[in-house]
Coordinates of C-alpha atoms in Angstrom, one line a residue:
M1 CA 126.7 123.4 120.1
H2 CA 129.1 124.1 117.2
V3 CA 127.8 124.2 113.6
W4 CA 129.8 124.2 110.5
S5 CA 129.4 123.7 106.8
R6 CA 132.6 124.5 104.9
P7 CA 133.1 123.4 101.3
I8 CA 136.5 122.4 100.1
I9 CA 138.1 125.3 98.2
S10 CA 137.7 124.9 94.5
R11 CA 138.9 126.6 91.3
V12 CA 136.7 127.4 88.4
I13 CA 138.0 126.4 84.9
D14 CA 135.9 126.9 81.9
G15 CA 132.7 126.8 84.0
N16 CA 133.8 123.7 85.9
Y17 CA 134.5 123.5 89.6
V18 CA 137.7 121.5 90.2
D19 CA 139.1 120.5 93.6
N20 CA 141.6 117.9 94.8
Y21 CA 139.1 115.1 94.9
T22 CA 136.5 115.2 92.1
L23 CA 135.1 117.3 89.4
H24 CA 131.8 119.2 90.0
L25 CA 130.0 120.6 87.0
R26 CA 127.7 123.6 87.0
F27 CA 124.4 122.4 85.8
S28 CA 121.4 124.4 84.7
E29 CA 118.0 123.5 83.3
G30 CA 118.4 120.9 80.5
S31 CA 122.1 120.1 81.2
E32 CA 121.8 117.2 83.6
G33 CA 123.3 114.9 80.9
E34 CA 126.6 116.6 81.3
V35 CA 127.1 115.5 84.9
D36 CA 128.9 112.2 85.4
F37 CA 127.1 111.1 88.6
E38 CA 128.5 107.6 88.3
Q39 CA 132.0 109.0 88.6
E40 CA 131.0 111.2 91.5
T41 CA 129.5 108.3 93.4
E42 CA 132.6 106.2 92.6
N43 CA 134.7 109.0 94.1
I44 CA 132.7 108.8 97.3
R45 CA 133.1 105.0 97.5
L46 CA 136.9 105.4 96.8
R47 CA 137.1 107.5 100.0
T48 CA 138.2 110.6 98.3
G49 CA 135.2 112.8 98.8
V50 CA 135.5 113.0 102.6
K51 CA 138.9 113.1 104.1
G52 CA 139.5 110.1 106.4
M53 CA 136.1 108.6 105.5
Q54 CA 136.1 104.9 105.5
R55 CA 132.6 103.4 105.3
I56 CA 129.1 104.5 104.4
V57 CA 126.3 102.5 105.9
S58 CA 122.6 103.0 105.2
I59 CA 120.1 101.8 107.8
L60 CA 116.7 101.1 106.3
N61 CA 113.5 99.2 106.6
H62 CA 110.2 100.0 104.8
K63 CA 108.2 99.1 107.9
G64 CA 108.0 101.7 110.7
G65 CA 108.5 100.9 114.3
V66 CA 111.1 98.2 113.8
G67 CA 114.0 100.0 115.5
K68 CA 115.5 101.7 112.4
T69 CA 116.3 105.0 114.0
T70 CA 117.1 103.5 117.3
S71 CA 119.6 101.3 115.6
A72 CA 121.2 104.2 113.7
V73 CA 121.6 106.4 116.7
N74 CA 122.8 103.7 119.1
I75 CA 125.2 102.0 116.7
A76 CA 126.7 105.4 115.9
A77 CA 127.1 106.1 119.7
C78 CA 128.7 102.7 120.3
I79 CA 131.2 103.2 117.5
G80 CA 132.1 106.5 119.1
E81 CA 132.4 104.9 122.4
K82 CA 134.9 102.4 120.9
G83 CA 137.0 105.3 119.5
G84 CA 135.6 105.6 116.0
R85 CA 134.6 108.9 114.5
V86 CA 131.1 108.9 113.1
L87 CA 129.0 111.2 111.0
L88 CA 125.3 110.3 111.4
I89 CA 123.1 111.7 108.6
D90 CA 119.4 112.1 109.3
M91 CA 117.8 111.8 105.8
D92 CA 114.3 111.3 107.2
P93 CA 112.1 114.5 107.3
Q94 CA 110.6 113.2 110.5
G95 CA 113.9 114.0 112.1
S96 CA 113.7 111.2 114.7
A97 CA 117.5 110.6 114.7
S98 CA 118.0 114.3 115.4
V99 CA 115.5 114.4 118.2
S100 CA 117.0 111.2 119.7
L101 CA 120.3 113.0 120.0
G102 CA 118.7 116.1 121.6
V103 CA 118.9 118.2 118.4
K104 CA 115.8 120.1 117.3
D105 CA 116.0 121.2 113.6
D106 CA 113.5 122.2 111.0
G107 CA 115.4 120.6 108.1
S108 CA 115.9 123.8 106.1
A109 CA 119.7 123.6 106.3
I110 CA 120.0 120.1 104.9
L111 CA 117.4 121.0 102.2
R112 CA 119.4 124.1 101.2
A113 CA 122.6 122.0 101.0
L114 CA 121.0 119.4 98.8
Q115 CA 119.5 122.1 96.5
S116 CA 122.9 123.9 96.2
S117 CA 125.2 120.9 96.1
M118 CA 127.2 122.3 99.1
A119 CA 128.6 120.8 102.2
L120 CA 126.0 119.4 104.6
P121 CA 125.4 121.2 107.9
V122 CA 127.0 119.4 110.8
V123 CA 126.4 119.7 114.5
S124 CA 128.1 118.2 117.5
T125 CA 126.2 115.8 119.8
S126 CA 126.3 114.6 123.4
A127 CA 127.6 111.2 122.1
E128 CA 131.4 111.2 122.1
R129 CA 133.0 111.4 118.6
V130 CA 129.5 111.5 116.9
D131 CA 128.6 114.4 114.7
L132 CA 125.1 114.8 113.2
V133 CA 123.6 116.2 110.0
P134 CA 120.2 117.1 111.4
S135 CA 116.9 117.0 109.6
G136 CA 113.3 118.1 110.1
P137 CA 110.0 118.7 108.4
C138 CA 111.2 121.3 105.9
L139 CA 113.2 118.5 104.1
A140 CA 109.9 117.0 103.0
A141 CA 109.6 119.9 100.5
G142 CA 112.4 118.4 98.6
H143 CA 110.6 115.2 97.9
Q144 CA 108.5 116.4 95.0
R145 CA 111.2 119.0 93.9
F146 CA 113.9 116.4 93.5
S147 CA 111.9 113.3 92.5
G148 CA 111.4 114.5 88.9
A149 CA 115.1 115.4 88.4
G150 CA 116.3 112.0 87.2
A151 CA 120.0 111.4 87.7
V152 CA 120.4 114.8 89.2
G153 CA 117.8 114.0 91.9
T154 CA 119.5 110.8 93.0
G155 CA 123.0 112.2 92.9
L156 CA 122.5 115.2 95.3
L157 CA 123.8 113.5 98.4
A158 CA 126.9 112.3 96.6
R159 CA 127.7 115.9 95.4
C160 CA 127.2 117.2 99.0
L161 CA 129.5 114.6 100.5
A162 CA 132.2 115.4 98.0
H163 CA 132.3 118.9 99.4
M164 CA 132.5 117.8 103.1
E165 CA 135.6 118.3 105.2
G166 CA 135.8 115.8 108.1
E167 CA 137.9 113.1 109.6
W168 CA 135.1 110.5 110.1
D169 CA 135.8 106.8 110.0
W170 CA 132.1 105.9 109.4
I171 CA 129.1 107.6 107.9
I172 CA 125.8 106.2 109.0
I173 CA 122.6 107.3 107.2
D174 CA 119.2 107.0 108.8
C175 CA 116.9 106.6 105.8
P176 CA 113.2 107.3 105.5
P177 CA 111.0 104.1 105.8
T178 CA 110.2 104.3 102.0
L179 CA 112.0 103.9 98.7
E180 CA 111.8 107.6 97.8
I181 CA 114.2 110.1 96.6
F182 CA 116.1 110.6 99.9
T183 CA 116.5 106.8 100.3
Q184 CA 117.7 106.5 96.7
N185 CA 120.3 109.2 97.4
A186 CA 121.5 107.3 100.5
L187 CA 121.7 103.9 98.8
R188 CA 123.5 105.4 95.9
V189 CA 126.5 106.4 98.0
S190 CA 126.4 103.5 100.5
R191 CA 128.6 100.5 100.4
Y192 CA 126.6 98.6 103.1
L193 CA 122.9 98.3 103.9
V194 CA 121.8 97.3 107.4
V195 CA 118.2 96.2 108.0
P196 CA 116.7 96.2 111.5
V197 CA 113.7 93.9 111.6
E198 CA 111.2 93.3 114.4
A199 CA 111.5 89.7 115.6
H200 CA 108.0 88.5 114.7
Y201 CA 106.3 87.1 111.7
L202 CA 105.0 90.4 110.4
G203 CA 108.5 91.7 110.5
L204 CA 109.6 89.0 108.2
T205 CA 107.1 89.9 105.5
G206 CA 108.8 93.3 104.9
L207 CA 112.2 91.6 104.2
N208 CA 111.0 90.5 100.7
Q209 CA 110.4 94.2 100.0
M210 CA 113.9 95.0 101.1
I211 CA 115.3 92.5 98.7
E212 CA 113.3 94.0 95.9
T213 CA 114.5 97.5 97.0
V214 CA 118.2 96.4 96.7
E215 CA 117.5 94.9 93.3
S216 CA 115.9 98.1 92.2
V217 CA 118.9 100.3 93.0
V218 CA 121.6 98.0 91.6
S219 CA 121.7 100.2 88.4
L220 CA 122.6 103.2 90.6
N221 CA 125.0 101.4 92.8
P222 CA 126.2 97.9 91.8
D223 CA 128.1 97.4 95.1
I224 CA 125.1 97.7 97.4
E225 CA 123.8 94.7 99.2
I226 CA 122.1 93.7 102.4
S227 CA 125.2 93.4 104.7
A228 CA 123.4 92.7 108.0
V229 CA 120.0 92.1 109.5
I230 CA 119.5 93.2 113.1
P231 CA 116.6 91.4 115.0
C232 CA 115.0 94.1 117.2
R233 CA 112.4 94.1 120.0
A234 CA 113.2 90.4 120.6
H235 CA 111.8 88.2 123.4
P236 CA 114.4 85.4 123.5
R237 CA 112.3 83.2 126.0
R238 CA 109.5 82.9 123.6
R239 CA 109.3 80.0 121.1
I240 CA 108.5 82.4 118.3
H241 CA 111.8 84.1 118.8
R242 CA 113.7 80.9 118.0
E243 CA 111.6 80.3 115.0
I244 CA 112.2 83.9 113.7
M245 CA 115.9 83.6 114.2
T246 CA 116.0 80.3 112.4
E247 CA 114.1 81.8 109.4
L248 CA 116.4 84.9 109.3
E249 CA 119.5 82.7 109.3
R250 CA 118.0 80.6 106.5
T251 CA 117.3 83.7 104.4
F252 CA 120.5 85.7 105.3
P253 CA 123.1 83.1 106.2
G254 CA 126.0 84.7 108.1
K255 CA 124.4 88.1 108.1
V256 CA 122.2 88.0 111.2
A257 CA 123.5 90.2 114.0
P258 CA 123.0 89.5 117.7
Y259 CA 119.5 90.4 118.7
I260 CA 118.3 93.5 120.5
R261 CA 115.9 92.7 123.4
E262 CA 112.8 94.7 124.1
N263 CA 113.9 97.2 126.7
V264 CA 112.3 100.1 128.5
A265 CA 115.5 102.2 128.4
L266 CA 115.5 102.0 124.6
A267 CA 112.0 103.4 124.6
E268 CA 112.8 106.2 127.1
S269 CA 116.2 107.4 125.9
P270 CA 115.0 109.3 122.7
G271 CA 112.8 111.4 124.9
R272 CA 115.9 112.4 126.9
G273 CA 117.8 113.2 123.7
L274 CA 120.5 110.6 124.5
P275 CA 121.7 107.3 123.1
V276 CA 120.9 104.4 125.5
I277 CA 124.6 104.0 126.4
L278 CA 124.5 107.4 128.0
Y279 CA 121.0 107.3 129.3
A280 CA 121.2 103.9 130.9
P281 CA 124.7 102.5 130.4
K282 CA 124.1 99.3 132.4
S283 CA 120.7 98.5 130.8
N284 CA 120.0 95.5 128.6
G285 CA 119.5 97.9 125.7
A286 CA 123.0 99.3 126.1
H287 CA 124.5 95.9 126.5
D288 CA 122.8 94.6 123.3
F289 CA 123.8 97.5 121.1
R290 CA 127.4 97.2 122.3
E291 CA 127.3 93.6 121.2
V292 CA 125.6 94.4 117.9
T293 CA 128.1 97.1 117.1
R294 CA 131.1 94.9 118.0
W295 CA 129.7 92.2 115.6
L296 CA 128.9 94.8 112.9
M297 CA 132.2 96.5 112.9
K298 CA 134.0 93.2 112.7
R299 CA 131.9 92.0 109.8
L300 CA 132.0 95.3 107.8
C301 CA 135.7 95.8 108.5
S302 CA 136.5 92.4 107.0
A303 CA 134.2 92.8 104.0

């Protein structure tokens, strides 16, 4: 397994780091007002921070167990299967996305990168054309450390991405299931927000919170919006499934992806450290995620 974390070579002029893509200011205690984080975030969105980078997608739901990490891992794998180059960033200290791809990490490397505004650590995975920024429990130490840092705290990921070297077409971020500092960092750099939702009534209740979440970060990123909703753990033969789908379409017209059926292979594949298309390529779970990914790529590429 190859690991690299190489920053773009920069020059230092009058205390400022200058590279081909953006300006990175040294900052010390009391100097956060000198850093133009809005411009740095704009540089990321303008595809200049990461060479070849096309789209940044955050996958988020405040409710646990709805298929958030399963969606992030398997959408990344399906994009890779279709020929796209993907960087999957595990921003959750639980490290579930990392484990689901067979990577065990304590989270110290990503924490160190965020603290130092350096390129994120990247590892290769078993999924074709999918690279991973792994995470783990050590990242949780950054929650309190970064939360009181104001604009500095919410701009850390943008600064790290601006130092990355890579030829990725997509960056997918698996967010923690709360609106905390790591989620705010992800939403700040993302153009698209994808929300997996469990296809039952309790799953619908969390969507109001998601709408409020988007409204709360508009000041950080005016372009962010809920781009797609993915119904997960669906039982299409049940009447409640049809009712849930109707309600989702009413709330998010044109943004409801094909549903993901409840499937044993989806539950088993994380334990094998493989996306479902590699663990059980002919399963319903693999079929459904291929369909969702095809729909999602078409929708986001035309946005």
